[in-house]
Amino acid sequence: GNSVTQMEGPVTLSEEAFLTINCTYTATGYPSLFWYVQYPGEGLQLLLKATKADDKGSNKGFEATYRKETTSFHLEKGSVQVSDSAVYFCALSDSGGGADGLTFGKGTHLIIQP
Amino acid sequence: DTEVTQTPKHLVMGMTNKKSLKCEQHMGHRAMYWYKQKAKKPPELMFVYSYEKLSINESVPSRFSPECPNSSLLNLHLHALQPEDSALYLCASSQDPATNIQYFGAGTRLSVL
């Protein structure tokens, strides 16, 4: 079956530090990959996506590259801000063309200190 | 515009009550989803509607009853819930089955007393 593994944290960084959150996956087909962010008390926001190998998703200074050879989709940001404090979920869709639920990692709680 | 609107934002109900959660999107998406999220956990899929027909039911208890009256609207009817059903209920929608990019609403935080 499909699965997503990510570091759970909490990950605590100082403002302006470099961020990496690792995500690896197992899938039977050719999945699409996503990063979602959840701020306290809110729903999930799509942060970025990649639908095929070697695609790079980017948004709001965050980037992730779909690496088929290492089955990874690591999230990076060069300089984090206090406002980036949230829970980050890596997810995949391997629906084979039909509507299906996403497979989520357990989530990484990120805390940015001023 | 990638907005999915859920109402109400908060709901408190007793175990004998009947209530409904509502989800609406006007992006022309033809697949809609209900997820349940407990604290400090990822969302868990409950139901999938594709072209207004129920396509996936993840063995959800019958006290949760989904309904899709039209392509823009998704309801979740609640009856005789248990305290352990307290959670954040998230709705999502997607347009393209090939990539299955899902957009989520802000959720309804449900407390069952």
Short mmCIF file of C-alpha atoms in Angstrom, two decimals:
data_model
loop_
_atom_site.label_atom_id
_atom_site.label_comp_id
_atom_site.label_asym_id
_atom_site.label_seq_id
_atom_site.Cartn_x
_atom_site.Cartn_y
_atom_site.Cartn_z
CA GLY A 1 0.00 0.00 0.00
CA ASN A 2 0.89 3.68 -0.07
CA SER A 3 2.62 5.45 2.81
CA VAL A 4 4.31 8.74 3.65
CA THR A 5 7.02 9.17 6.28
CA GLN A 6 8.06 12.54 7.65
CA MET A 7 9.84 13.79 10.75
CA GLU A 8 7.28 14.58 13.42
CA GLY A 9 9.10 17.15 15.50
CA PRO A 10 8.51 19.53 17.02
CA VAL A 11 11.20 21.24 14.98
CA THR A 12 12.33 24.46 16.62
CA LEU A 13 14.36 27.03 14.67
CA SER A 14 15.36 30.63 15.06
CA GLU A 15 14.02 33.26 12.69
CA GLU A 16 15.99 33.49 9.39
CA ALA A 17 17.31 29.92 9.77
CA PHE A 18 17.29 27.43 6.88
CA LEU A 19 14.49 24.87 6.99
CA THR A 20 14.39 21.29 5.75
CA ILE A 21 11.56 18.91 6.53
CA ASN A 22 12.20 15.44 5.14
CA CYS A 23 9.48 13.43 3.42
CA THR A 24 9.78 10.01 1.81
CA TYR A 25 7.04 7.94 0.27
CA THR A 26 6.05 4.48 -0.87
CA ALA A 27 3.58 4.13 -3.73
CA THR A 28 2.61 1.47 -6.22
CA GLY A 29 2.05 3.81 -9.16
CA TYR A 30 3.16 7.30 -10.19
CA PRO A 31 1.82 9.54 -7.46
CA SER A 32 1.29 13.26 -7.25
CA LEU A 33 2.98 14.80 -4.19
CA PHE A 34 1.86 17.68 -2.00
CA TRP A 35 2.79 19.77 0.99
CA TYR A 36 -0.06 21.16 3.07
CA VAL A 37 0.23 23.63 5.96
CA GLN A 38 -2.15 23.88 8.91
CA TYR A 39 -2.10 26.93 11.16
CA PRO A 40 -3.55 26.62 14.67
CA GLY A 41 -7.32 26.24 14.66
CA GLU A 42 -7.56 26.22 10.86
CA GLY A 43 -8.00 23.83 7.95
CA LEU A 44 -5.32 22.62 5.55
CA GLN A 45 -3.88 24.96 2.93
CA LEU A 46 -2.17 23.60 -0.16
CA LEU A 47 1.38 24.94 0.01
CA LEU A 48 2.87 23.37 -3.11
CA LYS A 49 2.58 20.39 -5.43
CA ALA A 50 4.45 18.28 -7.96
CA THR A 51 2.72 15.86 -10.30
CA LYS A 52 5.64 14.08 -11.97
CA ALA A 53 9.25 13.17 -11.37
CA ASP A 54 11.78 16.05 -11.31
CA ASP A 55 9.01 18.66 -10.98
CA LYS A 56 9.78 21.40 -8.47
CA GLY A 57 6.90 22.91 -6.56
CA SER A 58 7.34 26.36 -5.03
CA ASN A 59 5.25 28.90 -3.15
CA LYS A 60 5.87 31.65 -0.56
CA GLY A 61 9.61 30.89 -0.49
CA PHE A 62 9.09 27.16 0.10
CA GLU A 63 10.34 24.60 -2.42
CA ALA A 64 10.23 20.83 -2.86
CA THR A 65 11.50 18.64 -5.72
CA TYR A 66 9.91 15.32 -6.68
CA ARG A 67 12.78 12.80 -6.62
CA LYS A 68 11.67 9.44 -7.97
CA GLU A 69 15.07 7.80 -7.53
CA THR A 70 15.07 8.48 -3.79
CA THR A 71 11.24 8.50 -3.40
CA SER A 72 11.50 11.85 -1.62
CA PHE A 73 9.82 15.26 -1.58
CA HIS A 74 11.71 17.29 1.02
CA LEU A 75 10.42 20.75 1.93
CA GLU A 76 12.94 23.61 2.11
CA LYS A 77 12.93 27.32 2.84
CA GLY A 78 15.98 29.54 2.90
CA SER A 79 14.94 31.92 5.69
CA VAL A 80 12.01 31.14 7.97
CA GLN A 81 9.80 33.67 9.75
CA VAL A 82 7.82 33.46 12.97
CA SER A 83 4.66 33.41 10.83
CA ASP A 84 5.79 30.07 9.34
CA SER A 85 5.07 28.35 12.67
CA ALA A 86 2.48 25.68 11.85
CA VAL A 87 2.05 21.96 11.21
CA TYR A 88 3.25 20.77 7.80
CA PHE A 89 1.84 17.63 6.16
CA CYS A 90 3.43 15.78 3.27
CA ALA A 91 0.85 13.88 1.21
CA LEU A 92 0.50 11.79 -1.91
CA SER A 93 -2.23 10.84 -4.32
CA ASP A 94 -1.95 7.58 -6.20
CA SER A 95 -5.53 7.42 -7.36
CA GLY A 96 -4.83 6.10 -10.87
CA GLY A 97 -7.15 8.69 -12.39
CA GLY A 98 -10.08 8.38 -9.99
CA ALA A 99 -11.07 10.48 -7.03
CA ASP A 100 -9.58 9.08 -3.84
CA GLY A 101 -8.36 10.24 -0.47
CA LEU A 102 -4.85 11.57 0.08
CA THR A 103 -2.28 9.57 2.02
CA PHE A 104 -0.79 11.87 4.66
CA GLY A 105 2.34 11.75 6.74
CA LYS A 106 1.92 12.26 10.48
CA GLY A 107 2.71 15.97 10.25
CA THR A 108 5.69 18.05 11.40
CA HIS A 109 5.12 20.74 14.01
CA LEU A 110 7.39 23.69 13.20
CA ILE A 111 8.11 26.36 15.80
CA ILE A 112 10.03 29.50 14.79
CA GLN A 113 11.41 31.60 17.62
CA PRO A 114 12.16 35.33 17.19
CA ASP B 1 -10.30 31.21 -6.51
CA THR B 2 -9.78 27.99 -4.56
CA GLU B 3 -12.33 28.50 -1.82
CA VAL B 4 -14.20 25.74 -0.05
CA THR B 5 -16.66 27.08 2.52
CA GLN B 6 -17.74 25.08 5.55
CA THR B 7 -20.48 25.94 8.03
CA PRO B 8 -20.77 26.12 10.93
CA LYS B 9 -17.22 26.77 12.17
CA HIS B 10 -18.03 25.35 15.60
CA LEU B 11 -20.76 22.97 16.75
CA VAL B 12 -21.61 21.59 20.16
CA MET B 13 -24.18 18.81 20.31
CA GLY B 14 -25.55 16.26 22.72
CA MET B 15 -25.55 12.55 22.01
CA THR B 16 -29.28 12.57 21.17
CA ASN B 17 -29.17 15.56 18.81
CA LYS B 18 -29.38 15.61 15.03
CA LYS B 19 -27.25 18.18 13.25
CA SER B 20 -25.76 18.75 9.81
CA LEU B 21 -22.46 20.07 8.50
CA LYS B 22 -22.41 21.92 5.20
CA CYS B 23 -19.70 22.33 2.57
CA GLU B 24 -19.88 24.44 -0.58
CA GLN B 25 -17.58 25.11 -3.52
CA HIS B 26 -18.14 27.06 -6.73
CA MET B 27 -15.00 26.04 -8.62
CA GLY B 28 -16.77 23.48 -10.79
CA HIS B 29 -14.99 20.63 -9.01
CA ARG B 30 -16.68 17.27 -9.51
CA ALA B 31 -15.18 15.37 -6.58
CA MET B 32 -15.81 16.23 -2.92
CA TYR B 33 -14.51 14.65 0.26
CA TRP B 34 -15.14 14.45 3.99
CA TYR B 35 -12.20 13.94 6.35
CA LYS B 36 -12.06 13.66 10.13
CA GLN B 37 -9.06 15.04 12.01
CA LYS B 38 -8.29 14.37 15.67
CA ALA B 39 -5.87 16.58 17.59
CA LYS B 40 -2.20 16.21 16.56
CA LYS B 41 -3.11 13.66 13.86
CA PRO B 42 -3.36 13.83 10.07
CA PRO B 43 -6.81 13.89 8.43
CA GLU B 44 -8.53 10.53 7.90
CA LEU B 45 -10.73 9.99 4.87
CA MET B 46 -14.42 9.31 5.54
CA PHE B 47 -16.30 9.66 2.23
CA VAL B 48 -15.69 10.53 -1.42
CA TYR B 49 -18.30 11.79 -3.86
CA SER B 50 -17.45 11.74 -7.54
CA TYR B 51 -19.90 13.35 -9.97
CA GLU B 52 -22.45 13.55 -7.14
CA LYS B 53 -22.33 9.81 -6.47
CA LEU B 54 -20.84 8.22 -3.37
CA SER B 55 -17.75 6.38 -4.58
CA ILE B 56 -15.87 5.67 -1.34
CA ASN B 57 -17.12 5.01 2.19
CA GLU B 58 -14.23 4.17 4.52
CA SER B 59 -16.36 1.95 6.78
CA VAL B 60 -17.76 4.97 8.60
CA PRO B 61 -20.45 4.27 11.26
CA SER B 62 -24.02 4.88 10.11
CA ARG B 63 -24.45 7.72 12.61
CA PHE B 64 -22.61 9.75 9.92
CA SER B 65 -24.70 10.13 6.77
CA PRO B 66 -23.31 12.04 3.77
CA GLU B 67 -25.40 13.71 1.10
CA CYS B 68 -24.50 15.46 -2.15
CA PRO B 69 -27.61 17.39 -3.35
CA ASN B 70 -25.77 18.97 -6.30
CA SER B 71 -22.27 19.39 -7.70
CA SER B 72 -21.51 22.40 -5.47
CA LEU B 73 -22.84 21.20 -2.15
CA LEU B 74 -21.92 18.44 0.27
CA ASN B 75 -23.61 17.75 3.60
CA LEU B 76 -22.77 15.50 6.51
CA HIS B 77 -25.75 14.56 8.67
CA LEU B 78 -24.99 13.63 12.26
CA HIS B 79 -27.19 11.59 14.59
CA ALA B 80 -26.61 9.88 17.94
CA LEU B 81 -22.93 10.72 18.00
CA GLN B 82 -20.52 9.64 20.73
CA PRO B 83 -18.05 11.84 22.64
CA GLU B 84 -15.19 10.16 20.74
CA ASP B 85 -16.62 11.65 17.54
CA SER B 86 -15.47 15.08 18.70
CA ALA B 87 -12.98 16.27 16.10
CA LEU B 88 -12.32 18.74 13.29
CA TYR B 89 -14.34 17.76 10.20
CA LEU B 90 -12.76 18.87 6.96
CA CYS B 91 -14.30 19.08 3.52
CA ALA B 92 -12.22 19.11 0.35
CA SER B 93 -12.81 19.24 -3.39
CA SER B 94 -10.81 18.42 -6.51
CA GLN B 95 -11.23 19.02 -10.21
CA ASP B 96 -8.72 16.82 -11.97
CA PRO B 97 -8.91 13.08 -11.18
CA ALA B 98 -5.49 12.52 -12.74
CA THR B 99 -3.60 14.68 -10.26
CA ASN B 100 -6.24 14.73 -7.50
CA ILE B 101 -5.20 18.16 -6.21
CA GLN B 102 -7.47 18.71 -3.23
CA TYR B 103 -8.47 22.06 -1.73
CA PHE B 104 -9.68 22.10 1.84
CA GLY B 105 -12.15 24.19 3.77
CA ALA B 106 -11.42 25.66 7.20
CA GLY B 107 -13.31 22.85 8.91
CA THR B 108 -16.06 22.47 11.49
CA ARG B 109 -14.87 21.86 15.03
CA LEU B 110 -17.39 19.47 16.57
CA SER B 111 -17.78 18.77 20.28
CA VAL B 112 -20.12 15.97 21.40
CA LEU B 113 -21.18 16.17 25.04
#
